[in-house]
């Protein structure tokens, strides 16, 4: 039987292993359905005139129990016969259609498809640990934290989700940031292994580039930190290891709030110990 997939079962996505024994037929388009993102997985719902990009496979019926279990078939999704456009031909196939209600604000426009085609995890480790601070980089405006006017991203859509992450380099504070009381700001020492506490935001690649541009010349070195759920994790830091410089209390306070928000189980003593180590770390 033919199966149309549009989310984590697609090539280079984290559940594609379920399709290991399936035959790839080609890229295809589902008509009269709309695509929505539900944080870490997508949904399709009937809608006249809407379209969804995906992939078409020939699957053995012996694969269906595992696929149905993955999709929570019958409770959350229903395997449904649909019409798929494959080149100039319309073919019949099955697709997993979402059964529950969706928030219209989570709809993914056709020109932004396929799902997660251009998303990355932006990993941060300084003041952007605090969501309220980070949102100025996305939406723009005058920050109540550093009293700086931010232009925001060209696409000011909210990030899809966020989660904690650890970065395998030592955190340190350096440079002199006028907007933070002429104190040091956070960087990563890529020559010194460590465990920096970070937070990942799921944004488009274009948003990531706009965020990095707003950070300025001090954060021009991009670091590939691997993948999570099939999507790249990227952060940035200085292109060289600069001398340590004491951060201003206002900057540290934003990081403290960000750590509490991202790691709610951390106690104050652990937060202070973590920051103290970063302030006092030696250049190697």
C-alpha positions as YAML, in Angstrom:
chain: A
units: angstrom
residues:
- id: 1
  name: UNK
  ca: [0.00, 0.00, 0.00]
- id: 2
  name: UNK
  ca: [1.05, 3.62, -0.53]
- id: 3
  name: UNK
  ca: [1.63, 5.88, 2.47]
- id: 4
  name: UNK
  ca: [2.03, 9.67, 2.39]
- id: 5
  name: UNK
  ca: [4.23, 11.04, 5.21]
- id: 6
  name: UNK
  ca: [4.78, 14.69, 6.10]
- id: 7
  name: UNK
  ca: [6.59, 14.81, 9.45]
- id: 8
  name: UNK
  ca: [9.09, 12.83, 11.48]
- id: 9
  name: UNK
  ca: [8.87, 9.81, 9.13]
- id: 10
  name: UNK
  ca: [10.39, 11.79, 6.24]
- id: 11
  name: UNK
  ca: [14.01, 11.45, 5.15]
- id: 12
  name: UNK
  ca: [16.58, 12.80, 7.62]
- id: 13
  name: UNK
  ca: [13.95, 13.06, 10.38]
- id: 14
  name: UNK
  ca: [14.21, 11.25, 13.69]
- id: 15
  name: UNK
  ca: [11.54, 8.58, 13.04]
- id: 16
  name: UNK
  ca: [12.62, 7.74, 9.49]
- id: 17
  name: UNK
  ca: [14.01, 4.44, 10.78]
- id: 18
  name: UNK
  ca: [10.42, 3.16, 10.82]
- id: 19
  name: UNK
  ca: [10.50, 3.50, 7.00]
- id: 20
  name: UNK
  ca: [13.70, 1.45, 6.59]
- id: 21
  name: UNK
  ca: [11.93, -1.34, 4.70]
- id: 22
  name: UNK
  ca: [9.64, 0.97, 2.72]
- id: 23
  name: UNK
  ca: [10.21, 1.91, -0.93]
- id: 24
  name: UNK
  ca: [10.54, 5.63, -1.58]
- id: 25
  name: UNK
  ca: [8.34, 6.63, -4.52]
- id: 26
  name: UNK
  ca: [8.92, 10.36, -4.61]
- id: 27
  name: UNK
  ca: [8.12, 13.80, -3.26]
- id: 28
  name: UNK
  ca: [4.40, 14.43, -3.37]
- id: 29
  name: UNK
  ca: [1.66, 16.92, -2.48]
- id: 30
  name: UNK
  ca: [-1.54, 16.30, -0.54]
- id: 31
  name: UNK
  ca: [-4.43, 18.52, -1.65]
- id: 32
  name: UNK
  ca: [-7.32, 19.87, 0.44]
- id: 33
  name: UNK
  ca: [-5.49, 19.45, 3.74]
- id: 34
  name: UNK
  ca: [-3.67, 22.03, 5.87]
- id: 35
  name: UNK
  ca: [-0.46, 21.44, 7.84]
- id: 36
  name: UNK
  ca: [0.00, 22.46, 11.49]
- id: 37
  name: UNK
  ca: [2.94, 22.21, 13.89]
- id: 38
  name: UNK
  ca: [2.28, 20.71, 17.32]
- id: 39
  name: UNK
  ca: [5.69, 21.63, 18.80]
- id: 40
  name: UNK
  ca: [7.72, 18.47, 18.06]
- id: 41
  name: UNK
  ca: [5.42, 16.84, 15.52]
- id: 42
  name: UNK
  ca: [2.96, 18.00, 12.85]
- id: 43
  name: UNK
  ca: [-0.71, 17.45, 12.06]
- id: 44
  name: UNK
  ca: [-2.89, 17.62, 8.97]
- id: 45
  name: UNK
  ca: [-6.58, 18.59, 8.93]
- id: 46
  name: UNK
  ca: [-9.02, 18.72, 5.98]
- id: 47
  name: UNK
  ca: [-9.32, 22.16, 4.39]
- id: 48
  name: UNK
  ca: [-10.49, 22.90, 0.86]
- id: 49
  name: UNK
  ca: [-7.78, 24.45, -1.30]
- id: 50
  name: UNK
  ca: [-4.92, 23.90, 1.15]
- id: 51
  name: UNK
  ca: [-1.84, 21.78, 0.30]
- id: 52
  name: UNK
  ca: [0.79, 19.79, 2.20]
- id: 53
  name: UNK
  ca: [4.27, 18.82, 0.99]
- id: 54
  name: UNK
  ca: [5.54, 15.36, 1.88]
- id: 55
  name: UNK
  ca: [6.89, 12.05, 0.61]
- id: 56
  name: UNK
  ca: [5.16, 9.00, -0.84]
- id: 57
  name: UNK
  ca: [6.24, 5.45, 0.03]
- id: 58
  name: UNK
  ca: [5.22, 1.90, -0.79]
- id: 59
  name: UNK
  ca: [4.96, 0.09, 2.53]
- id: 60
  name: UNK
  ca: [4.34, -3.53, 3.45]
- id: 61
  name: UNK
  ca: [1.23, -4.08, 5.53]
- id: 62
  name: UNK
  ca: [3.41, -5.86, 8.08]
- id: 63
  name: UNK
  ca: [4.86, -2.40, 8.90]
- id: 64
  name: UNK
  ca: [1.48, -0.92, 9.79]
- id: 65
  name: UNK
  ca: [1.17, -2.07, 13.43]
- id: 66
  name: UNK
  ca: [4.42, -0.29, 14.36]
- id: 67
  name: UNK
  ca: [3.44, 2.83, 12.39]
- id: 68
  name: UNK
  ca: [-0.07, 2.86, 13.86]
- id: 69
  name: UNK
  ca: [1.39, 2.59, 17.34]
- id: 70
  name: UNK
  ca: [3.82, 5.45, 16.66]
- id: 71
  name: UNK
  ca: [1.00, 7.69, 15.43]
- id: 72
  name: UNK
  ca: [-1.44, 6.63, 18.20]
- id: 73
  name: UNK
  ca: [-3.82, 5.56, 15.44]
- id: 74
  name: UNK
  ca: [-7.47, 5.73, 16.43]
- id: 75
  name: UNK
  ca: [-6.91, 8.11, 19.34]
- id: 76
  name: UNK
  ca: [-4.80, 10.99, 18.05]
- id: 77
  name: UNK
  ca: [-4.47, 10.20, 14.34]
- id: 78
  name: UNK
  ca: [-6.62, 8.25, 11.88]
- id: 79
  name: UNK
  ca: [-5.07, 6.41, 8.94]
- id: 80
  name: UNK
  ca: [-7.19, 7.73, 6.08]
- id: 81
  name: UNK
  ca: [-7.36, 7.26, 2.31]
- id: 82
  name: UNK
  ca: [-6.47, 10.49, 0.50]
- id: 83
  name: UNK
  ca: [-5.59, 11.70, -2.99]
- id: 84
  name: UNK
  ca: [-1.92, 12.58, -3.57]
- id: 85
  name: UNK
  ca: [-0.37, 14.50, -6.46]
- id: 86
  name: UNK
  ca: [2.75, 12.70, -7.70]
- id: 87
  name: UNK
  ca: [4.14, 14.74, -10.57]
- id: 88
  name: UNK
  ca: [1.22, 15.20, -12.97]
- id: 89
  name: UNK
  ca: [-0.62, 12.15, -11.67]
- id: 90
  name: UNK
  ca: [-3.15, 11.81, -8.85]
- id: 91
  name: UNK
  ca: [-2.82, 8.61, -6.83]
- id: 92
  name: UNK
  ca: [-4.62, 7.15, -3.84]
- id: 93
  name: UNK
  ca: [-2.64, 6.66, -0.64]
- id: 94
  name: UNK
  ca: [-3.07, 6.52, 3.11]
- id: 95
  name: UNK
  ca: [-2.07, 9.34, 5.45]
- id: 96
  name: UNK
  ca: [-2.33, 9.88, 9.18]
- id: 97
  name: UNK
  ca: [-4.93, 12.62, 9.74]
- id: 98
  name: UNK
  ca: [-5.10, 14.40, 13.10]
- id: 99
  name: UNK
  ca: [-8.33, 13.82, 15.04]
- id: 100
  name: UNK
  ca: [-8.08, 16.51, 17.72]
- id: 101
  name: UNK
  ca: [-8.55, 20.27, 17.51]
- id: 102
  name: UNK
  ca: [-5.69, 22.52, 16.43]
- id: 103
  name: UNK
  ca: [-4.80, 26.14, 17.07]
- id: 104
  name: UNK
  ca: [-5.10, 28.06, 13.80]
- id: 105
  name: UNK
  ca: [-2.04, 30.13, 14.75]
- id: 106
  name: UNK
  ca: [0.04, 26.95, 14.37]
- id: 107
  name: UNK
  ca: [-0.75, 26.56, 10.68]
- id: 108
  name: UNK
  ca: [2.30, 26.21, 8.40]
- id: 109
  name: UNK
  ca: [1.97, 28.05, 5.08]
- id: 110
  name: UNK
  ca: [2.69, 26.04, 1.94]
- id: 111
  name: UNK
  ca: [5.77, 28.12, 1.10]
- id: 112
  name: UNK
  ca: [7.21, 27.25, 4.55]
- id: 113
  name: UNK
  ca: [6.92, 23.51, 3.95]
- id: 114
  name: UNK
  ca: [7.90, 20.73, 4.24]
- id: 115
  name: UNK
  ca: [7.60, 20.60, 8.00]
- id: 116
  name: UNK
  ca: [10.80, 21.63, 9.80]
- id: 117
  name: UNK
  ca: [12.55, 21.97, 6.43]
- id: 118
  name: UNK
  ca: [14.44, 25.04, 7.55]
- id: 119
  name: UNK
  ca: [14.46, 24.94, 11.36]
- id: 120
  name: UNK
  ca: [17.45, 24.85, 13.69]
- id: 121
  name: UNK
  ca: [17.98, 24.77, 17.44]
- id: 122
  name: UNK
  ca: [19.59, 28.02, 18.59]
- id: 123
  name: UNK
  ca: [21.54, 27.15, 21.76]
- id: 124
  name: UNK
  ca: [22.20, 30.08, 24.09]
- id: 125
  name: UNK
  ca: [24.05, 30.29, 27.39]
- id: 126
  name: UNK
  ca: [23.98, 33.94, 28.52]
- id: 127
  name: UNK
  ca: [21.18, 36.44, 29.03]
- id: 128
  name: UNK
  ca: [19.02, 34.74, 26.39]
- id: 129
  name: UNK
  ca: [18.45, 31.89, 28.83]
- id: 130
  name: UNK
  ca: [15.62, 34.13, 30.01]
- id: 131
  name: UNK
  ca: [12.76, 33.91, 27.52]
- id: 132
  name: UNK
  ca: [11.59, 37.48, 28.10]
- id: 133
  name: UNK
  ca: [15.06, 38.73, 27.21]
- id: 134
  name: UNK
  ca: [15.36, 36.47, 24.15]
- id: 135
  name: UNK
  ca: [12.05, 37.67, 22.70]
- id: 136
  name: UNK
  ca: [13.56, 41.10, 21.97]
- id: 137
  name: UNK
  ca: [15.84, 39.40, 19.43]
- id: 138
  name: UNK
  ca: [12.80, 37.87, 17.72]
- id: 139
  name: UNK
  ca: [10.15, 40.58, 17.99]
- id: 140
  name: UNK
  ca: [12.26, 43.72, 18.46]
- id: 141
  name: UNK
  ca: [11.65, 46.63, 20.81]
- id: 142
  name: UNK
  ca: [13.44, 48.42, 23.62]
- id: 143
  name: UNK
  ca: [14.70, 45.91, 26.16]
- id: 144
  name: UNK
  ca: [13.82, 46.51, 29.81]
- id: 145
  name: UNK
  ca: [16.96, 44.58, 30.73]
- id: 146
  name: UNK
  ca: [19.78, 46.44, 28.95]
- id: 147
  name: UNK
  ca: [17.79, 49.46, 27.65]
- id: 148
  name: UNK
  ca: [18.86, 48.69, 24.08]
- id: 149
  name: UNK
  ca: [16.61, 49.00, 21.04]
- id: 150
  name: UNK
  ca: [16.50, 45.72, 19.06]
- id: 151
  name: UNK
  ca: [15.29, 45.53, 15.47]
- id: 152
  name: UNK
  ca: [14.12, 41.94, 15.80]
- id: 153
  name: UNK
  ca: [14.06, 39.33, 13.04]
- id: 154
  name: UNK
  ca: [12.59, 39.81, 9.59]
- id: 155
  name: UNK
  ca: [10.28, 36.93, 10.51]
- id: 156
  name: UNK
  ca: [9.07, 37.86, 13.98]
- id: 157
  name: UNK
  ca: [7.14, 34.63, 14.53]
- id: 158
  name: UNK
  ca: [7.49, 33.15, 18.00]
- id: 159
  name: UNK
  ca: [9.92, 30.25, 18.41]
- id: 160
  name: UNK
  ca: [8.22, 26.84, 18.30]
- id: 161
  name: UNK
  ca: [9.54, 25.35, 21.53]
- id: 162
  name: UNK
  ca: [12.55, 25.36, 23.85]
- id: 163
  name: UNK
  ca: [14.35, 22.94, 26.14]
- id: 164
  name: UNK
  ca: [17.50, 22.76, 28.31]
- id: 165
  name: UNK
  ca: [20.80, 21.65, 26.81]
- id: 166
  name: UNK
  ca: [24.40, 21.35, 27.94]
- id: 167
  name: UNK
  ca: [27.25, 22.74, 25.86]
- id: 168
  name: UNK
  ca: [30.62, 20.90, 26.11]
- id: 169
  name: UNK
  ca: [32.78, 24.02, 26.49]
- id: 170
  name: UNK
  ca: [33.76, 26.21, 29.43]
- id: 171
  name: UNK
  ca: [31.70, 29.34, 30.06]
- id: 172
  name: UNK
  ca: [33.62, 32.56, 30.76]
- id: 173
  name: UNK
  ca: [32.96, 36.30, 30.82]
- id: 174
  name: UNK
  ca: [34.92, 38.80, 28.76]
- id: 175
  name: UNK
  ca: [34.90, 42.06, 26.76]
- id: 176
  name: UNK
  ca: [33.39, 45.33, 28.04]
- id: 177
  name: UNK
  ca: [29.71, 45.71, 27.20]
- id: 178
  name: UNK
  ca: [28.49, 49.29, 27.66]
- id: 179
  name: UNK
  ca: [24.85, 48.19, 27.68]
- id: 180
  name: UNK
  ca: [25.63, 45.92, 30.63]
- id: 181
  name: UNK
  ca: [27.41, 48.45, 32.86]
- id: 182
  name: UNK
  ca: [30.78, 48.03, 31.09]
- id: 183
  name: UNK
  ca: [30.98, 44.49, 32.44]
- id: 184
  name: UNK
  ca: [31.92, 41.25, 30.76]
- id: 185
  name: UNK
  ca: [29.42, 39.10, 28.88]
- id: 186
  name: UNK
  ca: [29.19, 35.36, 28.30]
- id: 187
  name: UNK
  ca: [31.36, 33.46, 25.82]
- id: 188
  name: UNK
  ca: [32.49, 29.87, 25.29]
- id: 189
  name: UNK
  ca: [36.13, 28.80, 25.49]
- id: 190
  name: UNK
  ca: [36.25, 26.29, 22.64]
- id: 191
  name: UNK
  ca: [39.74, 25.15, 23.71]
- id: 192
  name: UNK
  ca: [38.61, 24.22, 27.21]
- id: 193
  name: UNK
  ca: [36.13, 21.36, 27.79]
- id: 194
  name: UNK
  ca: [33.36, 22.09, 30.24]
- id: 195
  name: UNK
  ca: [29.64, 21.80, 30.85]
- id: 196
  name: UNK
  ca: [27.87, 25.07, 30.17]
- id: 197
  name: UNK
  ca: [24.16, 25.15, 30.99]
- id: 198
  name: UNK
  ca: [22.21, 26.30, 27.97]
- id: 199
  name: UNK
  ca: [18.76, 26.57, 26.50]
- id: 200
  name: UNK
  ca: [17.72, 25.71, 22.95]
- id: 201
  name: UNK
  ca: [15.06, 27.62, 21.03]
- id: 202
  name: UNK
  ca: [13.59, 26.12, 17.86]
- id: 203
  name: UNK
  ca: [13.72, 28.87, 15.22]
- id: 204
  name: UNK
  ca: [14.04, 29.13, 11.45]
- id: 205
  name: UNK
  ca: [17.52, 29.31, 9.98]
- id: 206
  name: UNK
  ca: [16.75, 32.85, 8.81]
- id: 207
  name: UNK
  ca: [15.80, 33.84, 12.37]
- id: 208
  name: UNK
  ca: [19.02, 32.30, 13.67]
- id: 209
  name: UNK
  ca: [21.05, 34.40, 11.23]
- id: 210
  name: UNK
  ca: [19.15, 37.55, 12.24]
- id: 211
  name: UNK
  ca: [19.76, 36.78, 15.93]
- id: 212
  name: UNK
  ca: [23.48, 36.34, 15.32]
- id: 213
  name: UNK
  ca: [23.60, 39.58, 13.35]
- id: 214
  name: UNK
  ca: [22.01, 41.45, 16.26]
- id: 215
  name: UNK
  ca: [24.63, 40.01, 18.63]
- id: 216
  name: UNK
  ca: [27.30, 41.85, 16.63]
- id: 217
  name: UNK
  ca: [30.98, 41.30, 15.93]
- id: 218
  name: UNK
  ca: [31.75, 39.56, 19.21]
- id: 219
  name: UNK
  ca: [29.76, 36.47, 18.25]
- id: 220
  name: UNK
  ca: [30.94, 35.62, 14.74]
- id: 221
  name: UNK
  ca: [32.11, 32.03, 15.36]
- id: 222
  name: UNK
  ca: [29.28, 29.53, 14.82]
- id: 223
  name: UNK
  ca: [29.57, 26.19, 16.61]
- id: 224
  name: UNK
  ca: [27.89, 22.98, 15.47]
- id: 225
  name: UNK
  ca: [26.73, 21.10, 18.57]
- id: 226
  name: UNK
  ca: [25.23, 18.08, 16.81]
- id: 227
  name: UNK
  ca: [21.54, 17.38, 16.31]
- id: 228
  name: UNK
  ca: [18.41, 16.93, 18.40]
- id: 229
  name: UNK
  ca: [15.29, 15.29, 16.99]
- id: 230
  name: UNK
  ca: [16.98, 15.32, 13.59]
- id: 231
  name: UNK
  ca: [17.59, 19.09, 13.54]
- id: 232
  name: UNK
  ca: [20.96, 20.88, 13.89]
- id: 233
  name: UNK
  ca: [21.96, 22.56, 17.16]
- id: 234
  name: UNK
  ca: [23.98, 25.75, 16.61]
- id: 235
  name: UNK
  ca: [25.41, 28.39, 18.91]
- id: 236
  name: UNK
  ca: [27.99, 31.14, 18.52]
- id: 237
  name: UNK
  ca: [30.83, 32.74, 20.44]
- id: 238
  name: UNK
  ca: [33.87, 34.97, 19.93]
- id: 239
  name: UNK
  ca: [36.42, 34.09, 17.25]
- id: 240
  name: UNK
  ca: [39.21, 34.28, 19.85]
- id: 241
  name: UNK
  ca: [39.62, 33.65, 23.58]
- id: 242
  name: UNK
  ca: [39.73, 37.10, 25.19]
- id: 243
  name: UNK
  ca: [40.86, 37.95, 28.76]
- id: 244
  name: UNK
  ca: [38.35, 37.46, 31.55]
- id: 245
  name: UNK
  ca: [36.36, 40.46, 32.72]
- id: 246
  name: UNK
  ca: [33.97, 40.68, 35.66]
- id: 247
  name: UNK
  ca: [30.31, 40.82, 34.54]
- id: 248
  name: UNK
  ca: [28.06, 43.57, 35.90]
- id: 249
  name: UNK
  ca: [25.51, 42.60, 38.55]
- id: 250
  name: UNK
  ca: [22.61, 43.51, 36.23]
- id: 251
  name: UNK
  ca: [23.84, 41.03, 33.62]
- id: 252
  name: UNK
  ca: [24.36, 38.26, 36.16]
- id: 253
  name: UNK
  ca: [20.87, 38.82, 37.54]
- id: 254
  name: UNK
  ca: [19.31, 38.21, 34.11]
- id: 255
  name: UNK
  ca: [21.32, 34.99, 33.79]
- id: 256
  name: UNK
  ca: [20.20, 33.92, 37.27]
- id: 257
  name: UNK
  ca: [16.56, 34.39, 36.27]
- id: 258
  name: UNK
  ca: [17.22, 32.51, 33.03]
- id: 259
  name: UNK
  ca: [18.80, 29.58, 34.86]
- id: 260
  name: UNK
  ca: [15.87, 29.40, 37.28]
- id: 261
  name: UNK
  ca: [13.44, 29.47, 34.37]
- id: 262
  name: UNK
  ca: [15.31, 26.83, 32.35]
- id: 263
  name: UNK
  ca: [16.42, 24.64, 35.26]
- id: 264
  name: UNK
  ca: [13.67, 25.00, 37.90]
- id: 265
  name: UNK
  ca: [15.23, 22.31, 40.11]
- id: 266
  name: UNK
  ca: [18.48, 24.27, 40.58]
- id: 267
  name: UNK
  ca: [18.82, 25.83, 44.01]
- id: 268
  name: UNK
  ca: [20.36, 29.26, 44.56]
- id: 269
  name: UNK
  ca: [23.60, 27.81, 45.92]
- id: 270
  name: UNK
  ca: [24.08, 25.74, 42.75]
- id: 271
  name: UNK
  ca: [23.46, 28.77, 40.56]
- id: 272
  name: UNK
  ca: [25.96, 30.89, 42.48]
- id: 273
  name: UNK
  ca: [28.58, 28.13, 42.36]
- id: 274
  name: UNK
  ca: [28.08, 27.73, 38.60]
- id: 275
  name: UNK
  ca: [28.46, 31.46, 37.92]
- id: 276
  name: UNK
  ca: [31.42, 31.81, 40.28]
- id: 277
  name: UNK
  ca: [33.28, 29.05, 38.44]
- id: 278
  name: UNK
  ca: [32.71, 30.80, 35.10]
- id: 279
  name: UNK
  ca: [33.87, 34.15, 36.47]
- id: 280
  name: UNK
  ca: [37.06, 32.68, 37.93]
- id: 281
  name: UNK
  ca: [37.96, 30.19, 35.17]
- id: 282
  name: UNK
  ca: [41.49, 30.45, 33.81]
- id: 283
  name: UNK
  ca: [42.44, 30.87, 30.17]
- id: 284
  name: UNK
  ca: [44.18, 27.77, 28.83]
...
